[in-house]
mmCIF file of C-alpha atoms and ligand atoms in Angstrom:
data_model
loop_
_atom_site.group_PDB
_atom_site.id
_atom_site.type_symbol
_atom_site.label_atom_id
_atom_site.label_comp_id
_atom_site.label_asym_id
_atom_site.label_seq_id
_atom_site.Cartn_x
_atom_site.Cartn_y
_atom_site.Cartn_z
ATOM 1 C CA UNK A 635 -0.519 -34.361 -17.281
ATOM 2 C CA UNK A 636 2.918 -32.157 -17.237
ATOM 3 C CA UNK A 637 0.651 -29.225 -18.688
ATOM 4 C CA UNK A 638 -1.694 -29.824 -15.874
ATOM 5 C CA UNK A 639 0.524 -30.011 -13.031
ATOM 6 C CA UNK A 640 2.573 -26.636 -15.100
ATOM 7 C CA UNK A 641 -0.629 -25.008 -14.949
ATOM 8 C CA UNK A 642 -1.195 -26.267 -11.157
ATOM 9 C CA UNK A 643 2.675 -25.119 -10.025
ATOM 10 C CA UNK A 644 2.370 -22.018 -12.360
ATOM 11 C CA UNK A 645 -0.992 -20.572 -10.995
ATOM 12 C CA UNK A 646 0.944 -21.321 -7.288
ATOM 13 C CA UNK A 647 4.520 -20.522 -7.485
ATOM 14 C CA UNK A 648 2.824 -16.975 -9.358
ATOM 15 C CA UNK A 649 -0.665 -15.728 -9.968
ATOM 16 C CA UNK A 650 -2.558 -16.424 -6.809
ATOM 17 C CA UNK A 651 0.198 -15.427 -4.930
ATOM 18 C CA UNK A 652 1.188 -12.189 -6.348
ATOM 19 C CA UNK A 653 -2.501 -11.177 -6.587
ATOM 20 C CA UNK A 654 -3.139 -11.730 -2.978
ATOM 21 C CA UNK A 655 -0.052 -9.614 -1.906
ATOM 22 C CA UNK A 656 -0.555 -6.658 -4.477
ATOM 23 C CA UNK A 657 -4.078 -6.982 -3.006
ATOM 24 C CA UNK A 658 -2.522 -6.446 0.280
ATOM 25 C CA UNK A 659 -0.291 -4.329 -0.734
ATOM 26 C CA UNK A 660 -3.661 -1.501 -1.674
ATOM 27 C CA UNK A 661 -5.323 -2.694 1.875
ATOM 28 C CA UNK A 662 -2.325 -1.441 3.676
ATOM 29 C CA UNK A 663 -1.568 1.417 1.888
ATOM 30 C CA UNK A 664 -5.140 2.540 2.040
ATOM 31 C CA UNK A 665 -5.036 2.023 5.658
ATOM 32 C CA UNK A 666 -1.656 3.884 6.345
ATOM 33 C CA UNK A 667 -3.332 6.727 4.329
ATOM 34 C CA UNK A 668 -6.568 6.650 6.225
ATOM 35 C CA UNK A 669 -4.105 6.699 9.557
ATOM 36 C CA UNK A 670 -2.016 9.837 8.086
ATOM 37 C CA UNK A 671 -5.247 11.938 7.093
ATOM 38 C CA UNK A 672 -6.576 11.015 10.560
ATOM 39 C CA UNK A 673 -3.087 12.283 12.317
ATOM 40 C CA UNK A 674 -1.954 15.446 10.244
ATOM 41 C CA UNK A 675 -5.191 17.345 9.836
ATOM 42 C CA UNK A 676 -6.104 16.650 13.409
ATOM 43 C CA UNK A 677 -2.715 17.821 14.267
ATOM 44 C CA UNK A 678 -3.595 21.243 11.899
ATOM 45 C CA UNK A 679 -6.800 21.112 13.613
ATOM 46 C CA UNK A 680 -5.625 21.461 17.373
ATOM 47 C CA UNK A 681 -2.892 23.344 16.638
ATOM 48 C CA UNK A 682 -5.746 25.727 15.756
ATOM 49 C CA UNK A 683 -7.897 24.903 17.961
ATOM 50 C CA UNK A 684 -5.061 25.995 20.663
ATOM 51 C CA UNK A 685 -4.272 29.273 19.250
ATOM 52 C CA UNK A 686 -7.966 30.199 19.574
ATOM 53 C CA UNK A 687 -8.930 30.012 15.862
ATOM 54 C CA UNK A 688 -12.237 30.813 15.128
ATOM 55 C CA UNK A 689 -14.839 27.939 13.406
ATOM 56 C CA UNK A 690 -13.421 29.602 9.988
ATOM 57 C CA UNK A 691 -9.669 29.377 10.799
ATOM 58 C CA UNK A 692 -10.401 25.724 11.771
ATOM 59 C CA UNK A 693 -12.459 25.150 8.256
ATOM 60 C CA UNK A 694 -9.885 26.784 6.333
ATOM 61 C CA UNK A 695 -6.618 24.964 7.833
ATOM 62 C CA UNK A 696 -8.599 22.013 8.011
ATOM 63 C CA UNK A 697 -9.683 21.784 4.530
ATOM 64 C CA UNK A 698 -6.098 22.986 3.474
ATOM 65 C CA UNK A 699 -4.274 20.319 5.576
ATOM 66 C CA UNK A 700 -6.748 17.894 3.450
ATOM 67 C CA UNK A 701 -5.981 18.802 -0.040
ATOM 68 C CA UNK A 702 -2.139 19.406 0.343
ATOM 69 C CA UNK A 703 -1.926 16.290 2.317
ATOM 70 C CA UNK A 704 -4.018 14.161 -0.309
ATOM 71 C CA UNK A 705 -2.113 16.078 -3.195
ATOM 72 C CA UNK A 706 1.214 15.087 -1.587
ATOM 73 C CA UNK A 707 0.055 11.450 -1.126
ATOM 74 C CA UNK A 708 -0.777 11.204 -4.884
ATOM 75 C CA UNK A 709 2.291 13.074 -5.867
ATOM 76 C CA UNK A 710 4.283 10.588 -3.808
ATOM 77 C CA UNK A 711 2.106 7.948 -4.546
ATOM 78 C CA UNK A 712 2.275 8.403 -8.243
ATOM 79 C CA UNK A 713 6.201 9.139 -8.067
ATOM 80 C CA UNK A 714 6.971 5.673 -6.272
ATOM 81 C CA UNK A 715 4.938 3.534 -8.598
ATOM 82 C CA UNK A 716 5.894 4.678 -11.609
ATOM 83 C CA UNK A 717 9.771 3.864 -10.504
ATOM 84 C CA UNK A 718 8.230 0.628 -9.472
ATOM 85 C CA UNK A 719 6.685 0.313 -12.792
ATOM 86 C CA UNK A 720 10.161 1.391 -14.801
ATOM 87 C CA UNK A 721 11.609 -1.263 -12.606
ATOM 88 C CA UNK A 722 9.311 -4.308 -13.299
ATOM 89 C CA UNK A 723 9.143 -3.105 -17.329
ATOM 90 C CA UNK A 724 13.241 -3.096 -17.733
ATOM 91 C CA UNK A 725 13.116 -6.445 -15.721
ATOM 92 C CA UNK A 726 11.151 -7.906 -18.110
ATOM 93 C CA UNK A 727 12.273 -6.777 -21.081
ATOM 94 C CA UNK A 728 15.592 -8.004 -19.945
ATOM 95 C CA UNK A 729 14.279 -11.673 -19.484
ATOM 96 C CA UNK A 730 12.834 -10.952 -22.879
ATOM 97 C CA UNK A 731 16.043 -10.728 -24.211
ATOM 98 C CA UNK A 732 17.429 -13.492 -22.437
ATOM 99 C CA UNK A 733 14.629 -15.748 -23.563
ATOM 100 C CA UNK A 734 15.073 -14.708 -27.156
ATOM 101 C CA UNK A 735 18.940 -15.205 -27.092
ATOM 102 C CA UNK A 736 19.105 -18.078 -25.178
ATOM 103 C CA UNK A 737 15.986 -20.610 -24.645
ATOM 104 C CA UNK A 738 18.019 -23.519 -23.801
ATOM 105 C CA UNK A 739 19.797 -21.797 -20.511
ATOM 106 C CA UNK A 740 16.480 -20.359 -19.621
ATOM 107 C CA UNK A 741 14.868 -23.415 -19.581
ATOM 108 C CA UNK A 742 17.257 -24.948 -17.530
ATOM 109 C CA UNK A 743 17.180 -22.287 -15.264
ATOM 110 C CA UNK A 744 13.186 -22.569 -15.169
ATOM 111 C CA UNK A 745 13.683 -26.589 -14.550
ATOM 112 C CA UNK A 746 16.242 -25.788 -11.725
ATOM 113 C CA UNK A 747 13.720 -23.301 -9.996
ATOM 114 C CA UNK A 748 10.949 -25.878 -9.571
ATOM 115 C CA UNK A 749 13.898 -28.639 -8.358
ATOM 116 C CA UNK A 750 14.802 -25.976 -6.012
ATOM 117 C CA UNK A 751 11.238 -25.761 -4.806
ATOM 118 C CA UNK A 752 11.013 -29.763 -4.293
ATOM 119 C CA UNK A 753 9.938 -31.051 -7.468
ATOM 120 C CA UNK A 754 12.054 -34.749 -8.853
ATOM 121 C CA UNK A 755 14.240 -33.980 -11.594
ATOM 122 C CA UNK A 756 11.764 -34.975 -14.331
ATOM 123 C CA UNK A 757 8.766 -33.738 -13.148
ATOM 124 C CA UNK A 758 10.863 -29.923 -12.921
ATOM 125 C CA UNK A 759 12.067 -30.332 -16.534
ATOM 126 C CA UNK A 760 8.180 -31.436 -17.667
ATOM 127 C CA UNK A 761 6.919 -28.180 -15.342
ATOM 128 C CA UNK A 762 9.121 -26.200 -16.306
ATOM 129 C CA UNK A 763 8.715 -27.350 -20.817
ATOM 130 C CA UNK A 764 4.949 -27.141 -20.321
ATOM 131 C CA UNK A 765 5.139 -23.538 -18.536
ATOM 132 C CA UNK A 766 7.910 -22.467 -20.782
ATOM 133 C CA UNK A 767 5.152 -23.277 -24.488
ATOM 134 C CA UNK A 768 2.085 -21.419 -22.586
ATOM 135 C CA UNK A 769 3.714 -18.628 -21.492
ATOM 136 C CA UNK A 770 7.572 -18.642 -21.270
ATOM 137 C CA UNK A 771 7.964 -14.536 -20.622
ATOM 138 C CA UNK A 772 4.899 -15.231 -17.350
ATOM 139 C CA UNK A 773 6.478 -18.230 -16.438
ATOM 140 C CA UNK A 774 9.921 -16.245 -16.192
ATOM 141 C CA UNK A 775 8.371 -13.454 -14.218
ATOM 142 C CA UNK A 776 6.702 -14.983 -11.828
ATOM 143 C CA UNK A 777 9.114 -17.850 -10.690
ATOM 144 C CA UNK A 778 12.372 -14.600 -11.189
ATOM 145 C CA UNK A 779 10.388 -11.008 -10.547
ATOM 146 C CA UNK A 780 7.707 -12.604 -8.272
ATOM 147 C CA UNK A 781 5.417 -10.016 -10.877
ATOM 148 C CA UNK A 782 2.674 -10.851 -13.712
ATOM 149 C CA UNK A 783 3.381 -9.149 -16.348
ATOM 150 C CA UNK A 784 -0.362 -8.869 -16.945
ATOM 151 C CA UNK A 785 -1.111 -6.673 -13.718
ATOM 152 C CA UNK A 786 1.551 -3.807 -12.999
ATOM 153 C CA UNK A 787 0.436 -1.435 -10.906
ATOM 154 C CA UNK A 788 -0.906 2.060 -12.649
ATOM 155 C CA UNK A 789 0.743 4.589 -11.279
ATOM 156 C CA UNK A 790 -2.485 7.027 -11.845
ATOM 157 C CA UNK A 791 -4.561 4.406 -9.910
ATOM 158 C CA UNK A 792 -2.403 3.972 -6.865
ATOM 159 C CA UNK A 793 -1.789 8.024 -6.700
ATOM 160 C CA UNK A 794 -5.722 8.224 -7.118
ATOM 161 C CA UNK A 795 -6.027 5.408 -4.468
ATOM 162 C CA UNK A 796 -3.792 7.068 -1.279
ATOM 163 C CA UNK A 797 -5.289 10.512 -1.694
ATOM 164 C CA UNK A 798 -8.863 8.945 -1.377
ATOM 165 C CA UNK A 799 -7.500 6.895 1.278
ATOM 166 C CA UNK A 800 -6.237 10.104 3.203
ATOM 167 C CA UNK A 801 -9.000 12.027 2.607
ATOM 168 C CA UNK A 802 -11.631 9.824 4.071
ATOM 169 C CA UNK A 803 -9.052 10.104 7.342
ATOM 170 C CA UNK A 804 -8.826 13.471 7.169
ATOM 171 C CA UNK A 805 -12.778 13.834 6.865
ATOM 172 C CA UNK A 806 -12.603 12.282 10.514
ATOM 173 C CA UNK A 807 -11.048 15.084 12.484
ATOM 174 C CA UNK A 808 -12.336 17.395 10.354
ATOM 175 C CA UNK A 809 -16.160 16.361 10.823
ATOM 176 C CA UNK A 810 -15.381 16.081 14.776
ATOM 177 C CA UNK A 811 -14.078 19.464 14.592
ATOM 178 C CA UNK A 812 -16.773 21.314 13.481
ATOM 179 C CA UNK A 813 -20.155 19.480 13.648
ATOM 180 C CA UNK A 814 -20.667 19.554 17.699
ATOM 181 C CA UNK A 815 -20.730 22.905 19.687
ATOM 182 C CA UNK A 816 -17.851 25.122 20.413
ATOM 183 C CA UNK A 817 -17.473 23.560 24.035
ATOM 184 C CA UNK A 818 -17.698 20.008 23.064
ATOM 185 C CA UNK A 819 -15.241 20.524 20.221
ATOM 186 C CA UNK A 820 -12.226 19.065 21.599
ATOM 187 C CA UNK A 821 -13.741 16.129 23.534
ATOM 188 C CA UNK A 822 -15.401 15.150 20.229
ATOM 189 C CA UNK A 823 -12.650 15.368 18.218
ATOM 190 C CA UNK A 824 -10.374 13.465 20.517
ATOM 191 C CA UNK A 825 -12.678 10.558 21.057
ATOM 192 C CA UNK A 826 -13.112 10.962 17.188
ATOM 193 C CA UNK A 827 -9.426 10.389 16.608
ATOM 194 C CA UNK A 828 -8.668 7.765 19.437
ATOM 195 C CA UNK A 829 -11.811 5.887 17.373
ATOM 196 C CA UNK A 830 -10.496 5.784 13.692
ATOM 197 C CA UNK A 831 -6.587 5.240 15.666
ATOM 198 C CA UNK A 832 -7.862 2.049 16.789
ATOM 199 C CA UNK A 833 -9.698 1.131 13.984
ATOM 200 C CA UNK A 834 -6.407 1.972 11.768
ATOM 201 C CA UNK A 835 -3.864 0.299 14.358
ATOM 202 C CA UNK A 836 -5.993 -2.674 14.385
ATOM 203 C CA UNK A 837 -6.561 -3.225 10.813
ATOM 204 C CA UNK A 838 -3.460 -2.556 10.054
ATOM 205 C CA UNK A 839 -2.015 -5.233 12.510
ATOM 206 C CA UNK A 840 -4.346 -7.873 11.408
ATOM 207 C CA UNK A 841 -3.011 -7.333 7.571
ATOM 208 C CA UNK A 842 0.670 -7.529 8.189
ATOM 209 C CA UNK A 843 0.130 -10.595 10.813
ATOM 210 C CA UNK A 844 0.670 -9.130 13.808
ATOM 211 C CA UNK A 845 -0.978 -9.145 17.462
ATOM 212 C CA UNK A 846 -3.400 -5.955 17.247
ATOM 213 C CA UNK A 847 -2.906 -4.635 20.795
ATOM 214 C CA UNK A 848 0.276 -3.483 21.015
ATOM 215 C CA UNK A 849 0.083 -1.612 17.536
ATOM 216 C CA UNK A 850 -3.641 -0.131 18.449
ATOM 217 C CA UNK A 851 -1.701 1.219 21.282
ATOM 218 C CA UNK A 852 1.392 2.536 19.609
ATOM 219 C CA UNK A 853 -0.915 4.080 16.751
ATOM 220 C CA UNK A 854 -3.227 6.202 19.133
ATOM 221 C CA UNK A 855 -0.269 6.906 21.433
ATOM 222 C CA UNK A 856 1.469 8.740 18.651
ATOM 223 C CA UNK A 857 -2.131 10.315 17.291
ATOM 224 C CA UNK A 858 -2.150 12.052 21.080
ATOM 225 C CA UNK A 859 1.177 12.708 20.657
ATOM 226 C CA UNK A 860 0.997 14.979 18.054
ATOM 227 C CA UNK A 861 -2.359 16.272 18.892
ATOM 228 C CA UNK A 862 -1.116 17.687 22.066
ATOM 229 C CA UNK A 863 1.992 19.183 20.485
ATOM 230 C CA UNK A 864 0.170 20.656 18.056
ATOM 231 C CA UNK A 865 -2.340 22.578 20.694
ATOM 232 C CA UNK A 866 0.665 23.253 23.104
ATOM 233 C CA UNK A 867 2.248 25.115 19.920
ATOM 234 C CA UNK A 868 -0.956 26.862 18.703
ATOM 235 C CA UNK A 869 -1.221 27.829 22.929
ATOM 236 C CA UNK A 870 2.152 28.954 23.129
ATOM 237 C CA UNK A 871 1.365 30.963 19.596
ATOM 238 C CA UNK A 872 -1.178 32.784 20.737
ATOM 239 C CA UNK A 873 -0.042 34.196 24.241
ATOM 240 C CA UNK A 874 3.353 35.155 22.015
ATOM 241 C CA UNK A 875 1.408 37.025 19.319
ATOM 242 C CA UNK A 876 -2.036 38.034 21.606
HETATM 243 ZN ZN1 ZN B 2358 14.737 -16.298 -16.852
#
């Protein structure tokens, strides 16, 4: 019964939990890459666009703005989670130690966990001794990290992961850009961008829990933004250097 309701309170207070957040975690990430590949290369892309670049400029900036910006994202990418990583694995091998030196305490500070989470004295202590003899290092990491020790994030996987993530944005502008005819060019791409903005803003909303209108709105406010600051440079450019 005890190893039952452990394994019930376990699977909980731990697994299900931190799966479904590191699973959000990718979704949002993904999306906030999508949204910066979207942004930046049609930012490159007007910006050349306004200085009168020919359909080559634009293909050459605009593949260039997608590499470095997917390179930087998996630099960065790769960078962050491997701290992250260092993090959880020193965390762990510190409850390791305190599990090896002292069982006793850390059982007692198991029991006191699941009292603290409204279990009856007993029933914590019987949690908390059936938890401890399947898995004492998982039980310690979920109820103390909030991680499974089973699942840290690879850092080659998450770098891997953004720059995919930014490229597919990136492809959007990009695509707009240079697909239609010259005169169509920057109605397409605009309508292109204030598309994948919305579809961005809104997803992203709806992840973190939040009404989508007011972020859809934000998120292809400050795509427009920097699209027409972009083209107002590239127009300034070229009447300075034509
Ligand atoms: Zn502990």
């Amino acid at each position: 019964m005890a190893e039952q309701v452990g394994e019930q309170v376990g699977a909980q207070a731990g697994g299900s939990r931190a799966e479904l957040s590191s699973r959000l975690n990718w979704l949002r990430a993904a999306v906030l890459g999508a949204n910066d590949g979207v942004v930046s290369t049609a930012g490159i892309l007007t910006g050349v666009a306004g200085a009168a670049g020919s359909r080559t400029a634009l293909l050459a900036a605009g593949v260039a703005g997608l590499l470095a910006g997917a390179m930087s994202m998996a630099a960065g990418e790769y960078v962050s989670v491997s701290t992250q990583r260092d993090t959880e694995r020193a965390a762990l091998a510190r409850e390791r130690r305190e599990l090896a030196e002292d069982p006793e305490g850390e059982l007692d500070e198991l029991t006191d966990y699941y009292r603290g989470s409204g279990l009856a004295d007993g029933l914590a202590r019987e949690v908390a001794t059936a938890l401890t003899e399947r898995d004492a290092l998982a039980a310690h990491a979920q109820t103390e990290l909030g991680i499974d020790p089973d699942v840290l994030t690879n850092p080659w996987e998450a770098a891997l992961a953004s720059a995919a993530a930014f490229t597919l944005g990136a492809l959007v502008p990009l695509l707009a850009v240079l697909l239609p005819p010259e005169s169509w060019r920057l109605v397409v791409t605009v309508v292109a961008v204030v598309a994948a903005l919305t579809l961005s803003g809104w997803a992203s909303a709806r992840l973190g829990g939040a009404g989508p209108a007011r972020a859809v709105l934000r998120n292809v406010v400050g795509g427009l933004l920097a699209m027409a600051v972009t083209y107002s440079g590239g127009v300034l450019l070229d009447q300075v250097t034509g």
